[in-house]
Every structure is written in C-alpha cells, then in structure tokens.
Coordinates of C-alpha atoms in Angstrom, one line a residue:
M1 CA -34.1 6.1 2.7
D2 CA -36.8 3.4 2.3
F3 CA -36.9 0.0 4.0
E4 CA -39.0 -3.1 3.7
P5 CA -42.4 -3.4 5.5
M6 CA -42.1 -4.7 9.0
D7 CA -44.0 -7.5 10.7
N8 CA -46.6 -5.3 12.4
A9 CA -47.7 -8.0 14.9
S10 CA -44.3 -8.0 16.5
Y11 CA -44.6 -4.4 17.6
D12 CA -48.0 -4.6 19.4
G13 CA -47.7 -2.7 22.6
W14 CA -44.4 -1.1 21.7
K15 CA -43.6 2.6 22.0
F16 CA -41.9 4.5 19.2
F17 CA -39.1 7.0 19.7
I18 CA -38.7 9.3 16.7
V19 CA -35.9 11.9 16.6
C20 CA -35.5 14.8 14.2
G21 CA -31.7 15.0 14.2
E22 CA -30.7 18.6 13.7
G23 CA -30.4 20.4 17.0
T24 CA -31.2 17.3 19.0
I25 CA -28.6 14.6 18.7
F26 CA -26.9 16.4 15.8
P27 CA -25.4 19.9 15.9
K28 CA -27.3 22.5 13.9
N29 CA -24.2 23.6 11.9
V30 CA -23.1 20.3 10.3
T31 CA -23.2 21.5 6.7
R32 CA -21.7 24.9 7.5
E33 CA -18.7 23.2 9.1
L34 CA -18.4 21.0 6.0
C35 CA -18.2 24.0 3.8
L36 CA -15.7 25.7 6.1
N37 CA -13.4 22.7 5.8
K38 CA -13.8 21.9 2.1
I39 CA -14.2 25.3 0.3
P40 CA -12.1 28.4 0.6
N41 CA -14.1 31.0 2.5
G42 CA -16.7 28.2 2.7
S43 CA -18.4 29.5 5.9
K44 CA -19.2 32.9 4.2
L45 CA -20.4 31.1 1.0
Y46 CA -22.7 29.0 3.2
D47 CA -24.0 32.0 5.1
V48 CA -24.8 34.0 1.9
L49 CA -26.6 31.0 0.4
Y50 CA -28.5 30.3 3.7
S51 CA -29.7 33.9 3.8
Y52 CA -30.8 33.6 0.1
A53 CA -32.6 30.3 0.7
S54 CA -34.2 31.6 3.9
F55 CA -35.5 34.8 2.3
S56 CA -39.2 34.6 3.1
L57 CA -40.7 37.1 0.8
I58 CA -42.1 35.3 -2.3
S59 CA -43.0 37.1 -5.5
M60 CA -44.1 36.0 -8.9
E61 CA -40.7 37.0 -10.3
R62 CA -38.6 35.0 -7.9
P63 CA -38.0 31.3 -7.3
A64 CA -39.3 29.9 -4.0
Y65 CA -36.7 28.3 -1.7
R66 CA -36.7 26.9 1.8
K67 CA -34.0 27.1 4.5
E68 CA -33.3 23.4 3.8
D69 CA -32.5 24.1 0.2
T70 CA -29.1 25.5 1.3
L71 CA -28.0 21.8 1.4
R72 CA -28.5 21.5 -2.3
L73 CA -27.6 25.0 -3.4
I74 CA -24.1 24.4 -1.9
L75 CA -23.6 21.1 -3.8
P76 CA -22.1 22.5 -7.1
F77 CA -19.4 24.3 -5.0
L78 CA -18.6 21.3 -2.9
R79 CA -18.3 19.2 -6.0
S80 CA -16.1 21.7 -7.8
Y81 CA -13.6 21.3 -5.0
G82 CA -13.4 17.6 -5.5
L83 CA -15.8 16.3 -2.9
S84 CA -17.0 12.7 -3.8
N85 CA -19.1 10.1 -2.0
T86 CA -16.1 8.5 -0.5
S87 CA -14.4 11.8 0.7
L88 CA -17.7 13.0 2.1
K89 CA -18.3 9.8 4.0
Q90 CA -14.7 9.9 5.3
Y91 CA -15.1 13.5 6.3
F92 CA -18.1 12.8 8.4
K93 CA -16.5 9.7 9.9
T94 CA -13.6 11.8 11.0
N95 CA -15.6 14.8 12.1
L96 CA -18.7 13.3 13.5
N97 CA -19.9 15.5 16.4
L98 CA -22.9 14.5 18.4
T99 CA -24.7 16.2 21.3
P100 CA -23.3 14.9 24.6
G101 CA -25.2 11.8 25.8
S102 CA -26.6 11.0 22.3
R103 CA -24.8 7.7 22.0
R104 CA -26.3 6.4 25.3
T105 CA -29.7 7.9 24.6
M106 CA -30.1 6.3 21.2
R107 CA -28.8 2.9 22.4
F108 CA -31.1 3.0 25.4
A109 CA -34.0 3.9 23.1
Q110 CA -33.2 0.9 21.0
E111 CA -33.6 -1.3 24.1
I112 CA -37.0 0.0 25.2
T113 CA -38.6 1.4 22.1
L114 CA -38.5 1.2 18.3
P115 CA -36.4 4.2 17.3
F116 CA -36.5 6.2 14.0
L117 CA -34.3 9.1 12.8
I118 CA -35.5 11.8 10.4
S119 CA -33.0 14.3 9.2
S120 CA -32.5 17.0 6.5
L121 CA -28.8 16.2 6.4
Y122 CA -27.0 14.2 3.7
E123 CA -27.4 10.4 4.0
H124 CA -23.6 10.1 4.3
Y125 CA -23.7 11.9 7.6
V126 CA -26.7 9.9 8.9
C127 CA -25.1 6.6 7.9
E128 CA -22.0 7.4 9.9
A129 CA -24.1 8.6 12.9
C130 CA -26.1 5.3 12.8
E131 CA -22.9 3.3 13.2
V132 CA -22.0 5.3 16.3
V133 CA -25.4 5.5 18.0
D134 CA -26.4 1.9 17.0
I135 CA -29.6 2.6 15.0
P136 CA -30.3 0.5 11.9
V137 CA -29.9 2.6 8.8
E138 CA -33.2 1.2 7.5
N139 CA -34.9 3.1 10.3
T140 CA -33.7 6.5 9.0
Y141 CA -34.9 9.1 6.5
S142 CA -32.4 11.6 5.2
M143 CA -31.3 13.5 2.0
S144 CA -30.3 11.1 -0.7
L145 CA -27.2 12.2 -2.6
D146 CA -24.9 10.7 -5.2
L147 CA -22.0 13.1 -5.8
D148 CA -20.2 10.7 -8.2
Y149 CA -23.1 10.3 -10.6
W150 CA -22.4 13.6 -12.4
D151 CA -19.1 13.9 -14.3
I152 CA -17.9 17.4 -13.8
S153 CA -15.2 18.7 -16.3
K154 CA -12.2 20.8 -15.3
D155 CA -13.6 23.7 -17.2
E156 CA -16.9 23.5 -15.4
E157 CA -15.1 23.2 -12.0
S158 CA -13.3 26.5 -12.9
T159 CA -16.6 28.2 -13.8
V160 CA -18.3 27.1 -10.6
K161 CA -15.4 28.1 -8.5
K162 CA -15.5 31.6 -10.0
L163 CA -19.2 31.9 -9.2
G164 CA -18.4 30.7 -5.7
D165 CA -15.8 33.5 -5.3
E166 CA -18.4 36.0 -6.5
I167 CA -20.9 34.8 -4.0
V168 CA -18.4 35.0 -1.2
S169 CA -18.0 38.7 -2.0
M170 CA -21.7 39.4 -1.6
P171 CA -23.3 40.7 1.6
I172 CA -25.5 38.4 3.7
I173 CA -29.1 39.2 2.9
N174 CA -31.0 40.8 5.8
R175 CA -34.0 38.8 7.1
P176 CA -37.2 40.7 6.3
S177 CA -39.9 41.2 9.0
D178 CA -43.2 39.5 8.8
E179 CA -44.8 42.8 7.8
S180 CA -42.3 43.5 5.0
T181 CA -42.9 43.6 1.3
M182 CA -40.4 43.7 -1.5
D183 CA -40.7 47.5 -1.5
D184 CA -39.2 47.5 2.0
I185 CA -36.1 45.6 1.0
S186 CA -32.8 47.6 0.6
E187 CA -31.3 48.1 -2.8
T188 CA -28.3 46.1 -1.7
D189 CA -30.3 43.1 -0.8
K190 CA -32.4 43.4 -4.0
N191 CA -29.2 43.4 -6.1
T192 CA -27.9 40.4 -4.2
L193 CA -31.1 38.5 -4.6
S194 CA -31.3 39.3 -8.3
R195 CA -27.7 38.2 -9.0
L196 CA -28.2 34.9 -7.1
D197 CA -31.4 34.3 -9.0
E198 CA -29.3 34.8 -12.2
I199 CA -26.7 32.3 -11.1
F200 CA -29.0 29.6 -10.0
E201 CA -31.8 30.1 -12.6
D202 CA -29.7 31.0 -15.6
E203 CA -25.9 30.6 -15.5
L204 CA -25.8 27.1 -13.9
I205 CA -28.5 25.7 -16.2
G206 CA -27.0 23.3 -18.7
L207 CA -24.1 22.4 -16.5
Q208 CA -23.7 19.0 -14.8
S209 CA -23.5 20.9 -11.5
F210 CA -27.1 22.2 -12.1
R211 CA -28.3 18.6 -12.6
L212 CA -26.6 17.6 -9.4
L213 CA -28.4 20.5 -7.6
S214 CA -31.8 20.0 -9.2
S215 CA -31.8 16.2 -8.7
S216 CA -31.3 16.6 -4.9
S217 CA -34.0 17.3 -2.4
P218 CA -33.5 17.8 1.3
L219 CA -36.2 16.9 3.8
G220 CA -38.2 20.0 4.7
G221 CA -41.4 20.1 6.8
E222 CA -43.6 18.3 4.3
E223 CA -41.1 15.6 3.6
K224 CA -40.6 15.0 7.4
A225 CA -44.3 14.7 7.8
S226 CA -44.4 12.2 4.9
S227 CA -41.6 10.2 6.5
F228 CA -43.8 9.8 9.6
L229 CA -46.7 8.7 7.6
D230 CA -44.4 6.1 5.9
I231 CA -43.3 4.8 9.3
R232 CA -46.9 4.6 10.4
R233 CA -47.9 2.7 7.2
K234 CA -45.0 0.2 7.6
T235 CA -45.4 -0.4 11.4
A236 CA -49.1 0.2 11.9
L237 CA -48.2 2.3 15.0
N238 CA -50.7 4.2 17.0
A239 CA -49.8 7.9 17.1
D240 CA -50.4 8.0 20.9
D241 CA -47.5 5.5 21.2
V242 CA -45.1 7.9 19.7
M243 CA -42.6 10.2 21.4
L244 CA -41.1 12.8 19.1
V245 CA -38.0 14.8 19.8
C246 CA -37.7 17.9 17.6
S247 CA -35.8 21.2 17.4
S248 CA -35.8 23.0 14.1
D249 CA -38.5 25.0 12.2
S250 CA -38.8 22.2 9.6
D251 CA -39.9 19.8 12.4
S252 CA -43.0 21.9 13.4
L253 CA -45.5 20.3 10.9
L254 CA -44.5 16.8 12.1
A255 CA -44.7 18.0 15.7
H256 CA -48.2 19.4 15.2
M257 CA -49.3 16.2 13.5
I258 CA -48.1 13.9 16.3
R259 CA -49.3 16.2 19.1
E260 CA -52.8 16.5 17.6
A261 CA -52.9 12.7 17.2
G262 CA -52.1 12.1 20.9
G263 CA -48.4 11.5 20.8
L264 CA -45.8 13.1 23.1
V265 CA -43.8 15.9 21.5
V266 CA -40.6 17.1 23.2
A267 CA -39.0 20.3 21.9
F268 CA -35.3 20.1 22.7
N269 CA -33.3 23.3 22.4
A270 CA -36.0 24.3 19.9
T271 CA -36.9 27.3 17.8
P272 CA -40.1 29.3 18.7
L273 CA -42.0 27.7 15.8
T274 CA -41.3 24.2 17.1
L275 CA -41.9 25.2 20.7
I276 CA -45.5 26.1 20.1
S277 CA -46.2 22.8 18.4
S278 CA -44.9 20.8 21.3
D279 CA -46.1 19.3 24.6
I280 CA -42.9 19.7 26.6
A281 CA -40.0 22.1 26.2
V282 CA -36.4 21.2 27.3
V283 CA -33.2 23.1 27.2
S284 CA -30.1 21.0 28.0
E285 CA -26.5 20.6 27.0
D286 CA -26.9 16.8 27.4
T287 CA -29.5 14.3 26.1
T288 CA -29.7 12.3 29.4
I289 CA -33.0 14.1 30.0
L290 CA -34.4 12.5 26.8
S291 CA -33.4 9.0 27.9
F292 CA -35.3 9.7 31.2
L293 CA -38.4 11.0 29.6
A294 CA -38.4 8.2 27.0
D295 CA -38.3 5.6 29.8
V296 CA -41.1 7.2 31.7
F297 CA -43.2 7.4 28.5
Q298 CA -42.5 3.8 27.6
S299 CA -43.6 2.5 31.0
S300 CA -46.3 4.9 32.0
G301 CA -47.5 6.9 29.0
K302 CA -47.8 10.6 28.0
G303 CA -50.0 11.7 30.9
H304 CA -47.5 10.5 33.5
V305 CA -44.7 12.3 31.7
E306 CA -46.7 15.6 31.7
E307 CA -47.6 15.2 35.3
L308 CA -44.0 14.5 36.2
V309 CA -42.9 17.6 34.3
E310 CA -45.6 19.7 35.9
N311 CA -44.2 18.8 39.3
W312 CA -40.5 18.8 38.2
S313 CA -38.2 18.5 41.2
T314 CA -35.4 16.3 42.5
E315 CA -38.0 14.4 44.6
A316 CA -40.3 13.8 41.6
I317 CA -37.3 12.5 39.6
R318 CA -36.3 10.1 42.3
E319 CA -39.9 8.8 42.7
S320 CA -40.5 8.4 38.9
P321 CA -40.9 4.9 37.4
A322 CA -37.7 5.4 35.3
N323 CA -34.7 3.1 35.4
K324 CA -32.7 3.8 38.6
Y325 CA -29.5 4.1 36.6
L326 CA -31.1 6.8 34.5
I327 CA -32.4 8.6 37.5
N328 CA -28.9 8.7 39.0
D329 CA -27.4 9.8 35.7
L330 CA -30.0 12.6 35.4
L331 CA -29.4 13.8 38.9
K332 CA -25.6 13.7 38.4
S333 CA -25.8 15.7 35.2
S334 CA -28.3 18.1 36.7
A335 CA -25.8 18.9 39.5
L336 CA -23.4 20.2 36.8
S337 CA -25.9 21.9 34.5
A338 CA -29.6 21.3 35.3
P339 CA -31.9 21.0 32.2
L340 CA -34.8 23.4 32.0
V341 CA -38.0 21.4 31.6
T342 CA -41.6 22.6 31.4
N343 CA -45.0 21.7 29.9
V344 CA -46.1 23.9 27.0
N345 CA -49.5 25.5 27.7
H346 CA -51.3 26.0 24.4
K347 CA -54.0 28.1 26.0
T348 CA -51.8 31.0 27.1
P349 CA -49.5 33.3 25.2
M350 CA -46.0 31.9 24.5
L351 CA -44.0 35.0 25.2
D352 CA -42.8 34.0 28.7
L353 CA -42.0 30.5 27.5
N354 CA -40.0 31.8 24.5
E355 CA -38.1 34.3 26.7
R356 CA -37.1 31.5 29.0
F357 CA -36.2 28.8 26.5
L358 CA -34.8 30.5 23.4
Q359 CA -31.1 30.1 22.9

C-alpha cells in the first residue's frame, strides 16, 4: 500500500518502529488457517502448495517460486469456493488472532515512535489488524489483492476444484538438503513437482483463475527491503533511528540492511536465517518485551539497549530508563513465563544461539 509523502520536518528526532508482521504480532499460520476454514481439506492443500513453493532446488526446466508465493498459488482454489473481498474481510474480522500483548505494544509504539508494518499477508488481514492495534493503514505495506476483479464461471470453478482435489491427494514434497541436486530427489517428489508444474504452468493458463494468480505478488525479501527504502524516502529517516522487529526468513534481507546501517534489529521468535541478521534475539509468548525495548531505544538509543540486554536481570530491568508501568508489566509477565533475551554475537558461531532460541 502506498501513501502520500510526509512532512519530513515534523519527524526530526523521532525514532521509527518497524514490524514485520508474521511471527511477531501476527501468527505464522494465518493463510493456512484460512484454507482450513474455506476449502475442503484446505490445510492439506496448503501444505502441498507450501512444500512446492518452498522447494529450493532451481533448474532450467522448472519455474522458480518462493515460500511467499504460496499466498498466490492458493488463490484460484479460494476463489473457486466463493471467497470474495467482502467475505475475506469478514473472515479476518471474525478470526483475527494476534500475539498476546500486540494491541498494547503497537498502541504504545504509536505514542512514542512512528510505527510501520510490513507484511506478506493479504491487505484484507492487515487492514483488519490495523483497526485493532490502532496503526494507520497508510503506514502499512502488504499484498494487494482484488478477488472480485476476475469473473470466474461455474465451469471454471468446477475445473479448479477438481485440480484442488488432485493436489490434496499428492504427498507433501520433502525439503532437499543444501547439498542436494535434482538427481538426489525421490521419484515420488519428482512426479509431484512435475504434475504441479503442469497445473500451474499449463492447465491453469487461459483461465481467469490464472490471471488472478499471476496478477498477485506477495511481499518477499526484496519487496520488504524496497518497502523500507520507500519509508525512508518519504520520511527522510536515519537508519540508526530505526528499531526493526522481525521473525521470518523473508525478513532477513531487511534485517541485514537496517543492522548494517546502524539500526536496532530484534529477532522475535525468529528463524535461524533471521537470527544471524539481527542484533538481539528474543523468545517470548508475549510482546510486552518489545514495548519495553522500544521505550528504552526511544529514550536512550541502540547502545543502551544492547548494554541492558548484555546485563539482563531483574535489577537491570528495574533500573532501566523505561516507563515504570512497562517495567512492572514486564516483570509481571516474566513471573509467569520469562522471555529469553540475548545479544547476537556476529563474531562467533551461531550454533549455541540457534539451539537455545529455535522453536
């Protein structure tokens, strides 16, 4: 989503709080849950397509997909079962799940920083989330999608449903190792890949459903990085005034950019790829810790946050420059389930950190 240029002068001295939604304030399984509720055997359909889009071995004979492309590969099947812009928006309104503490964290961020949200998810979900967490929609970037633009006939719906049933019967494709080649892939997986290639590169072509699929583009790593550059252009922010909260693999390029430019990058319940691109690693069931770190960052800067995390203790939390109510909330939540917090040392191997922080 684009928005009008801002008055740069009005943000001199401000800090910026940028959140990559999936895995941080949003659950990681939003689209899978949508498929489960809207398509017969929808979770299996999603899992097969996710394994297909995530297949990392690229050859000259095969199309190149990314994990995020699952969000567009699933669209013909969602549309064939009658999903529209209105019903999708209503579904997310009714089934909006956020990480505990997210509402308070984002509303607090709005008071002390200029918050932005970057997400691979459909804009319908992000718009509903914005109403709840009180962030302006114009401060968000997400996957643009118009389900109503394409007129799908009953015959086409039937064709797509049959293809969906066929995909549901397929096995989930095994993830290849980093050292694998196509010769190492099982015949079963090769057959599944070949059949899915036929469906998406041949049989759907010419259908309105294919136009829906091909006209949609989720935000992957490069698009998220471009979103940050767009924010920077419109606000004239300094990168060292940015705190980024990230979690998924597609956040890693953006995390690397901001960390290298002097900003603070917090990996929240993150994947290994994102962990190694971050300054601080956090594992928590609640986002109160993010509110706390954002407040310290806003008042005292990156160095103070890293020093605080290096000496992480109840005493250090109590003596921090954070809002006293936040300190009490963090200590209260920690008594139930204390967050794991540590600095990421980029000069040493990541094995110990990964073993401690991977889900």
